[in-house]
N, CA and C of each residue as an Amber inpcrd file, in Angstrom:
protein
   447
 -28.3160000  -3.4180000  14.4700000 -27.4050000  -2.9960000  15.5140000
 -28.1180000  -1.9650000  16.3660000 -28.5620000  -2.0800000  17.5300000
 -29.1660000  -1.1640000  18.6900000 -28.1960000  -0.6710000  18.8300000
 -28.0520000   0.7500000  18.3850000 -27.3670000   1.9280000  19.6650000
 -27.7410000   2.6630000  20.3570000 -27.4100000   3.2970000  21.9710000
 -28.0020000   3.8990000  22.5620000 -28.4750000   5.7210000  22.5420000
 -29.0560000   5.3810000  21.3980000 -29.3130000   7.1750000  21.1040000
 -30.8430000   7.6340000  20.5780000 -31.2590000   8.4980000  21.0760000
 -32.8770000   8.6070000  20.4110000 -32.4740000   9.3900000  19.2850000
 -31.6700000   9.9460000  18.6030000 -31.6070000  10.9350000  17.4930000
 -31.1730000   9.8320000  16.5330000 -31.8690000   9.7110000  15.7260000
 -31.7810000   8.7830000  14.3280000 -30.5140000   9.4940000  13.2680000
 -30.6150000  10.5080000  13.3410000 -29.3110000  10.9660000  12.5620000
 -27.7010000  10.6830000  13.2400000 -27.9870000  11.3700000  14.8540000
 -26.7990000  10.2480000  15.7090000 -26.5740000   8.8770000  15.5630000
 -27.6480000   7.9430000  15.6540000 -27.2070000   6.2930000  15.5610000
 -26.5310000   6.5330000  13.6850000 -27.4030000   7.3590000  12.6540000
 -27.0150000   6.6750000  11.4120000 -25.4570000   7.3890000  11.1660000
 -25.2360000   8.1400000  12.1210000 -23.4890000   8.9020000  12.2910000
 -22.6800000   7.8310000  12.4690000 -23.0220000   6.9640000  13.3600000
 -22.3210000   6.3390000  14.6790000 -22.3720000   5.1120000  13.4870000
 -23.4160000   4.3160000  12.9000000 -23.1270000   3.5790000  12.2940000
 -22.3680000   3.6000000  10.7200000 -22.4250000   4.3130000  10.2250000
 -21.8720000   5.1290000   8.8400000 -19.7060000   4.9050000   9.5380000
 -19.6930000   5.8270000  11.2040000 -18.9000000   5.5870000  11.2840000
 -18.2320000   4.4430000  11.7210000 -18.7950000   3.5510000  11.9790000
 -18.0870000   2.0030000  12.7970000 -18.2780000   1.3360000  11.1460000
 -18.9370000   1.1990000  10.4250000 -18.2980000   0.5630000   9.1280000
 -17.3360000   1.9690000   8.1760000 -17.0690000   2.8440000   8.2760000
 -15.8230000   3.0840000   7.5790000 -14.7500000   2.3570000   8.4160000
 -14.5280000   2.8280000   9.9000000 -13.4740000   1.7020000  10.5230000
 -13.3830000   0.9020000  10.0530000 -14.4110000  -0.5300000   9.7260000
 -14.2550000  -1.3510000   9.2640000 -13.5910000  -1.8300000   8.0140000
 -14.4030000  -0.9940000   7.3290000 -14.1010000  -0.4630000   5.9020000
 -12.1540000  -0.0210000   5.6060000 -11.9740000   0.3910000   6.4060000
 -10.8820000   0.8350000   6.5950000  -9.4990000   0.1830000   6.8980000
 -10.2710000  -0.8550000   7.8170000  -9.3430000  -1.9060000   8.5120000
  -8.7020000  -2.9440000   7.1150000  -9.7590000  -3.1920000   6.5710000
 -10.4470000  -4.4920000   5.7890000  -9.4110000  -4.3050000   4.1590000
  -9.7370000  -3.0200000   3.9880000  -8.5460000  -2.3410000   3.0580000
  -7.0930000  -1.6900000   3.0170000  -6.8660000  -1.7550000   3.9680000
  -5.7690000  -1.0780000   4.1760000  -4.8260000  -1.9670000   3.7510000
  -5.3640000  -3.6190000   3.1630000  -3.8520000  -3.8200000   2.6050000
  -3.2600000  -3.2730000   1.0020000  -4.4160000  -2.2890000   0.6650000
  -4.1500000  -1.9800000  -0.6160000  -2.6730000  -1.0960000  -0.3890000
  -2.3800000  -0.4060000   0.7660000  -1.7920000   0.7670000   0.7500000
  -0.0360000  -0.0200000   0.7850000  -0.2700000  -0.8200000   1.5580000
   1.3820000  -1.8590000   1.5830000   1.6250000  -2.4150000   0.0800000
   0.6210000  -2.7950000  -0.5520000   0.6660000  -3.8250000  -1.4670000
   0.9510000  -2.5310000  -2.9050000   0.5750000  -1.5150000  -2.7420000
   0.7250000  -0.4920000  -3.6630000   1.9790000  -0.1280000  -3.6870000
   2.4550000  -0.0490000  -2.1770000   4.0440000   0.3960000  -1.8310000
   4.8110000  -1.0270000  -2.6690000   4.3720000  -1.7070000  -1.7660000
   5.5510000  -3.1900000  -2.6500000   5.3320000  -3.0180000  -4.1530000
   4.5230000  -2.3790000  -4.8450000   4.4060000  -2.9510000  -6.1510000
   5.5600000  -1.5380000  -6.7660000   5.5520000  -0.5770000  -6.4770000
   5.9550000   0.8200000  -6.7240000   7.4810000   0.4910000  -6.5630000
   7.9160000  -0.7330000  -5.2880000   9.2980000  -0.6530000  -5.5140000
   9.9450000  -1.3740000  -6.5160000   8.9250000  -2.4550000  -6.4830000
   9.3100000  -3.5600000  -7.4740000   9.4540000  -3.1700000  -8.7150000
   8.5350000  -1.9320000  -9.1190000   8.8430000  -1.3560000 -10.2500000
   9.9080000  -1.1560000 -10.2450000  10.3490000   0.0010000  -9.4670000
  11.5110000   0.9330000  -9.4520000  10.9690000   2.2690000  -9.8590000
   9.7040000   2.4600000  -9.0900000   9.5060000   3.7380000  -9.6410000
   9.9360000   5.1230000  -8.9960000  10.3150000   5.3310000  -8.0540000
  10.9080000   6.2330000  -7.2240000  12.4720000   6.3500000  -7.4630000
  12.7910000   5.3070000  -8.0250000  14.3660000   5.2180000  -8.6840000
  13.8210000   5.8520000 -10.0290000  12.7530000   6.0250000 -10.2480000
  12.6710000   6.1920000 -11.8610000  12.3050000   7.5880000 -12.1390000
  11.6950000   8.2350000 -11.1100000  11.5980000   9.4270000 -10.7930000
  12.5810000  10.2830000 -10.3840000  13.6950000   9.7770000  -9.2480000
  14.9460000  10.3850000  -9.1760000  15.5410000  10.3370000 -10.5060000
  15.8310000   9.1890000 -11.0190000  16.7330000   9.5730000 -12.4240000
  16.2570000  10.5870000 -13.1520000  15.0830000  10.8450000 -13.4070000
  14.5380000  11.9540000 -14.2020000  15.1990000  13.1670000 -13.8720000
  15.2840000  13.5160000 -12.3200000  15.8820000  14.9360000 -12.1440000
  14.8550000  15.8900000 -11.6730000  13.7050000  15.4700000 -12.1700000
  12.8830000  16.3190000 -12.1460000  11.4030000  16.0960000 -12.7560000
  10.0710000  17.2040000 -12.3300000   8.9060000  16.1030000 -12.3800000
   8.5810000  15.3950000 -13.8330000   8.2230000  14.3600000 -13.6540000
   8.2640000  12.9180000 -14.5480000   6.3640000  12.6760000 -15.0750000
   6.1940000  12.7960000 -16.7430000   4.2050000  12.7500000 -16.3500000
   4.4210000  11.3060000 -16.0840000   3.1160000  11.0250000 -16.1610000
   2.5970000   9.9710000 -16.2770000   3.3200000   8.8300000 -17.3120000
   3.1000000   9.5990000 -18.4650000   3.4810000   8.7730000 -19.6940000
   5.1870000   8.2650000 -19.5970000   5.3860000   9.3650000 -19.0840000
   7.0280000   8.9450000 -18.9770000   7.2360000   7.7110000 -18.0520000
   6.5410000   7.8450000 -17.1400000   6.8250000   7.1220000 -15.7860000
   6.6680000   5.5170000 -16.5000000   5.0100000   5.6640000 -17.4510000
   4.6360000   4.3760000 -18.1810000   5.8450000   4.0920000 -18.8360000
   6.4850000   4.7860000 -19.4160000   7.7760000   4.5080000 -21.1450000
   8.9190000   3.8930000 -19.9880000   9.2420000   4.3830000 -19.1400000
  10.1230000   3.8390000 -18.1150000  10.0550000   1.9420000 -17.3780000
   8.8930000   1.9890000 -17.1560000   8.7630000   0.7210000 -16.2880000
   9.0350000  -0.0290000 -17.3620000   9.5870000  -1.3660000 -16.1370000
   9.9300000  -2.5450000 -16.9330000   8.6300000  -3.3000000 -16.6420000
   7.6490000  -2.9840000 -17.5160000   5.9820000  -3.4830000 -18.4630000
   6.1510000  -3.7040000 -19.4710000   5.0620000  -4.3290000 -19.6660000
   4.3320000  -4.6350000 -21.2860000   3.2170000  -3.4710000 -21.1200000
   3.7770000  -2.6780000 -21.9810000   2.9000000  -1.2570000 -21.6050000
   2.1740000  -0.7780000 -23.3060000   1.6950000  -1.8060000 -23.7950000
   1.0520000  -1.9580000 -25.3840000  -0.3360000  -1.0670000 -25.4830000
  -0.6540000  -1.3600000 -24.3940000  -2.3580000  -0.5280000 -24.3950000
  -2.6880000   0.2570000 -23.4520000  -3.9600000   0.2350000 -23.6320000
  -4.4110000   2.4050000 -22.9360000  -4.3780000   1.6550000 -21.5890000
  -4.8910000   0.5360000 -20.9570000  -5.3310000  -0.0670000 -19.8850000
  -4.1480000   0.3370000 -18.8380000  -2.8520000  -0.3620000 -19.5600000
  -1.7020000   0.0360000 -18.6350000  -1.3870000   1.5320000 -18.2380000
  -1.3940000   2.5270000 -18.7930000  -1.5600000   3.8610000 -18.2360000
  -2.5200000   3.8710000 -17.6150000  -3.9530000   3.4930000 -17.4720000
  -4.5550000   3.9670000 -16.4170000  -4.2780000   2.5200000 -15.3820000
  -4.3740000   1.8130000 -15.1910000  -3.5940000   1.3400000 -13.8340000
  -2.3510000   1.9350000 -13.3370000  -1.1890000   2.4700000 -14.1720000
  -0.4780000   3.0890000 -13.4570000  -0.7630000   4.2330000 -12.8390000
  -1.4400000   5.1430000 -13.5900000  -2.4400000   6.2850000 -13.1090000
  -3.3370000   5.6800000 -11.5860000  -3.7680000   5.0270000 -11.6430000
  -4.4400000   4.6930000 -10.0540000  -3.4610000   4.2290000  -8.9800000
  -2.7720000   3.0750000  -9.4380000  -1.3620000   3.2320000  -8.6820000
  -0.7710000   4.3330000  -8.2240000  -0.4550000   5.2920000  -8.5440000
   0.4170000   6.4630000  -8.5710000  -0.9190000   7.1550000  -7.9190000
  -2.1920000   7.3410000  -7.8590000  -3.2880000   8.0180000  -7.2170000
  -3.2820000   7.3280000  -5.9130000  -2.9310000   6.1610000  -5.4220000
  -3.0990000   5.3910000  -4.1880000  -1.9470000   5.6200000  -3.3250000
  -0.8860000   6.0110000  -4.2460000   0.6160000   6.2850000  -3.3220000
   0.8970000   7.7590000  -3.0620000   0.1630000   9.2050000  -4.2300000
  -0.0240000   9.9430000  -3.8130000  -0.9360000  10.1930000  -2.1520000
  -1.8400000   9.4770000  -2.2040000  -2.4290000   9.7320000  -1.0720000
  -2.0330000   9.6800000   0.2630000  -1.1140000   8.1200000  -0.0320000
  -0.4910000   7.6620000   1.1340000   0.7110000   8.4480000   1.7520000
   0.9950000   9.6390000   1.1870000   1.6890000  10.4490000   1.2790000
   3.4950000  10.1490000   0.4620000   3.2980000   9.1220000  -0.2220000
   4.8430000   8.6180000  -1.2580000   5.0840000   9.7520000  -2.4940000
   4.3610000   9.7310000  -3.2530000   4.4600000  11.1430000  -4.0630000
   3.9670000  12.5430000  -4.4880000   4.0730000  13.0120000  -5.2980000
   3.2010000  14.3660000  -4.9550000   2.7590000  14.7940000  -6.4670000
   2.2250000  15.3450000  -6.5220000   1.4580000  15.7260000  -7.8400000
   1.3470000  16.8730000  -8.4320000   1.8050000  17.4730000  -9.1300000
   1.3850000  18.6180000  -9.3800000   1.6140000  18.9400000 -11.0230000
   0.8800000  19.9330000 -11.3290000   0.5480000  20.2230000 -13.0790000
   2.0220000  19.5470000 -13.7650000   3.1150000  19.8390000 -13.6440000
   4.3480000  19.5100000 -14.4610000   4.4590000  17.5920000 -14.4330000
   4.1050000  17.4370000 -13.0270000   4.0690000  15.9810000 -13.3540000
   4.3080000  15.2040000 -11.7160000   5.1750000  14.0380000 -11.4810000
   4.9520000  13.5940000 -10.1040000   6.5200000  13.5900000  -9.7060000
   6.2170000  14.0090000  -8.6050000   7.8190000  14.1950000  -7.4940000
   8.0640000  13.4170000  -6.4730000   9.0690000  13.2430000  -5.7660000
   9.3280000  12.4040000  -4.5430000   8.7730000  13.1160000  -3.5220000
   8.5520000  12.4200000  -2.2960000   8.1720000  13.3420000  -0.8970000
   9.2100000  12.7160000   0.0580000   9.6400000  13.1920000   0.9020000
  10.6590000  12.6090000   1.7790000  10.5660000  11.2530000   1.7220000
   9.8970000  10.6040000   2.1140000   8.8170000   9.6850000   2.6380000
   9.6620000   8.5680000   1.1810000   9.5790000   8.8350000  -0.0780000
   9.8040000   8.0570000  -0.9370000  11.3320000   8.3770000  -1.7450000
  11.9640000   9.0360000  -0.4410000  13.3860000   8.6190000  -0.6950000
  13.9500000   7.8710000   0.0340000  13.5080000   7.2990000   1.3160000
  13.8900000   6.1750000   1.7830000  13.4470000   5.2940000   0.7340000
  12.9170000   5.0160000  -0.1290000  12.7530000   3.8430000  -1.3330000
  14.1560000   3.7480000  -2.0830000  14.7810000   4.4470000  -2.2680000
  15.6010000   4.5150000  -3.3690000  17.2310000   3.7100000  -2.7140000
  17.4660000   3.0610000  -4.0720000  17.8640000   1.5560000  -3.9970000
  19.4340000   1.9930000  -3.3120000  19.6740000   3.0730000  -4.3580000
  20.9450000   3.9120000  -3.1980000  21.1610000   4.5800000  -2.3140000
  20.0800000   4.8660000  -1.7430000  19.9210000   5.5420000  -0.1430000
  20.2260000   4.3390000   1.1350000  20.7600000   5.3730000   1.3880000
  22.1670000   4.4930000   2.3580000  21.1860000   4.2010000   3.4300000
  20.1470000   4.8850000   3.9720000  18.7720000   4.6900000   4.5430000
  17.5200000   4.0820000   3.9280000  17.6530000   3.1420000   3.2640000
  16.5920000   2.5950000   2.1370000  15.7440000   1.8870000   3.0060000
  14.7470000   1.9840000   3.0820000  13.5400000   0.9830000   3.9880000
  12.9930000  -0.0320000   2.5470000  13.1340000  -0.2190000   1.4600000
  12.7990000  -0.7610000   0.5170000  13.2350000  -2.2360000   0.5120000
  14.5690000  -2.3650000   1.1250000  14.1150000  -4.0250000   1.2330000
  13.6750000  -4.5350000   2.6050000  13.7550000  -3.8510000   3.6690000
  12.4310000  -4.0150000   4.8360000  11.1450000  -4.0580000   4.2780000
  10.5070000  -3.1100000   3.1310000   9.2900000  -3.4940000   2.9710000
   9.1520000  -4.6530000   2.0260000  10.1340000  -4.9860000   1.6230000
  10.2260000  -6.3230000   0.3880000   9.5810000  -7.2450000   1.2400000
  10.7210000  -6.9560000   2.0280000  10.4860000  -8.3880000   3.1730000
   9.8140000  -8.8390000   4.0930000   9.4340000  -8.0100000   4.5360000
   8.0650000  -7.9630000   5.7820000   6.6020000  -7.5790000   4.5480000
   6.5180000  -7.4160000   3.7660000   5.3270000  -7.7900000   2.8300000
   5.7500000  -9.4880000   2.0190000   6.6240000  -9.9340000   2.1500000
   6.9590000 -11.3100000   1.0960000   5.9450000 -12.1240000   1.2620000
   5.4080000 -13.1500000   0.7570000   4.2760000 -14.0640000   0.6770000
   4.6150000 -14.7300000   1.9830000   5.7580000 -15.3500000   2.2810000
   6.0950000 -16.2500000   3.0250000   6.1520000 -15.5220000   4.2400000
   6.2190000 -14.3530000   4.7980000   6.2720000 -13.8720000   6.1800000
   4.2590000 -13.0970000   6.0060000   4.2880000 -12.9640000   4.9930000
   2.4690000 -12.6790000   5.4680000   1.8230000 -14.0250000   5.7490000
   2.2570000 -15.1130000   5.0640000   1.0580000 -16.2670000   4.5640000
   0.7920000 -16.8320000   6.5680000   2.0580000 -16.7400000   6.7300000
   1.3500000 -17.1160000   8.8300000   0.3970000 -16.4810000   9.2320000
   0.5270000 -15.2660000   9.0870000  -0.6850000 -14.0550000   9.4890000
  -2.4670000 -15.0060000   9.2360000  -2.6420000 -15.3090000   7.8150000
  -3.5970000 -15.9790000   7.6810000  -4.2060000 -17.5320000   8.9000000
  -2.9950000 -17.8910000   9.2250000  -3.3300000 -19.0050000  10.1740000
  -3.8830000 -18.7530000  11.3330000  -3.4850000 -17.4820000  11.5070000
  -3.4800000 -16.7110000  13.5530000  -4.6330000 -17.5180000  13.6820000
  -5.7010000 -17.4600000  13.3990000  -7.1630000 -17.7370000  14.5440000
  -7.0920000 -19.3440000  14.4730000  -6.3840000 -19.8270000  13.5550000
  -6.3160000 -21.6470000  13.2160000  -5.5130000 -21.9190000  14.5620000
  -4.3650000 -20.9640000  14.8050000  -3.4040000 -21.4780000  15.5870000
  -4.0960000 -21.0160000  17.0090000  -4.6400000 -19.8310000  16.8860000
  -5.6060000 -20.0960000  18.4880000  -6.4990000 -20.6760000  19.2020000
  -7.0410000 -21.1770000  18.0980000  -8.2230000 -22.2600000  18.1470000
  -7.5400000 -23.7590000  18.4640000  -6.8370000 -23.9150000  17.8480000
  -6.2750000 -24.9240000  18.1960000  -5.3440000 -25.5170000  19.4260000
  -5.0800000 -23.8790000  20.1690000  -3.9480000 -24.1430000  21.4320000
  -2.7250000 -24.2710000  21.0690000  -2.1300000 -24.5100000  19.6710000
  -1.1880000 -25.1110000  19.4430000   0.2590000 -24.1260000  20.1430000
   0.9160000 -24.0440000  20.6900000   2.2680000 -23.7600000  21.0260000
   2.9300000 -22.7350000  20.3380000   2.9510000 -21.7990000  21.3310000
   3.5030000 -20.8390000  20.4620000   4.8110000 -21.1960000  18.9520000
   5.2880000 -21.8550000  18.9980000   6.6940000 -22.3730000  18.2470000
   6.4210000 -23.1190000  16.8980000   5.0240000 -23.4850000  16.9020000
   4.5150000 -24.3870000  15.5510000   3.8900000 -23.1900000  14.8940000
   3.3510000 -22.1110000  15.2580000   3.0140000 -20.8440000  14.4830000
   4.2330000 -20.2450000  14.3970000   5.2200000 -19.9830000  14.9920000
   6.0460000 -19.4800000  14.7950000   6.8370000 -19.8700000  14.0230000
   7.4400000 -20.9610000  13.9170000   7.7400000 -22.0800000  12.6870000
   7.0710000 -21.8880000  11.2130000   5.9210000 -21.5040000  10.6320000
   5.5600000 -21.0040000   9.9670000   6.1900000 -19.8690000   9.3670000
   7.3990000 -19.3420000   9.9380000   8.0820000 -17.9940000   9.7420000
   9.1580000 -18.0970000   8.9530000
């Protein structure tokens, strides 16, 4: 990739930064797909019921899993590290809390965005997304991609 710069530390800036973009773009469906999985649990319902902060282990004894081995605590542990970030829960020494943000999840909030994200993540409203460049390439009409919906 030629960029226009004589400082070699500038181009290796400039390129370092156009693949995190990338990088960035390319992953970002972890952050939806973490959310859908967190509701499906019920883990933000599972955290309100607590009252108050919830560890890890609890959060594990709670879900409806097969939670037999060490493996499943640490996937929930990275789970719960991917939704902290995204700004859904919060962390601290006693254990994990709601953030505004992940009380619109909760199944009795009269403001629940949780089955909007059910639904606009469902297999069947993403799986069109995959066609887009089939359906541009092809010319086909707006209404036969859309039909896909």
């Amino acid at each position: 990739m030629a960029l226009p710069s004589d400082n070699i530390e500038d181009k290796t800036r400039e390129v370092l930064a156009a693949q995190a973009h990338i990088w960035n773009h390319t992953f970002n469906f972890i952050n939806s797909m973490s959310l859908k999985c967190a509701i499906q649990l019920g883990i933000p319902d599972i955290i309100h019921s607590h009252g108050r902060h919830m560890s890890l282990s609890d959060i594990v004894d709670a879900l409806p899993i097969n939670n037999n081995n060490a493996r499943t605590q640490d996937c929930v542990y990275r789970l719960m590290r991917i939704l902290i970030h995204a700004g859904f829960f919060i962390q601290e020494d006693e254990g994990y809390l709601l953030t505004p943000t992940s009380r619109l999840l909760l199944k009795d909030e009269p403001l629940s965005l949780a089955p909007l994200v059910q639904m606009e993540l469902d297999p069947n409203l993403m799986d069109p997304w995959h066609s887009l460049s089939k359906w541009l390439k092809n010319g086909d009409d707006y209404h036969s991609w859309h039909a896909d919906f």
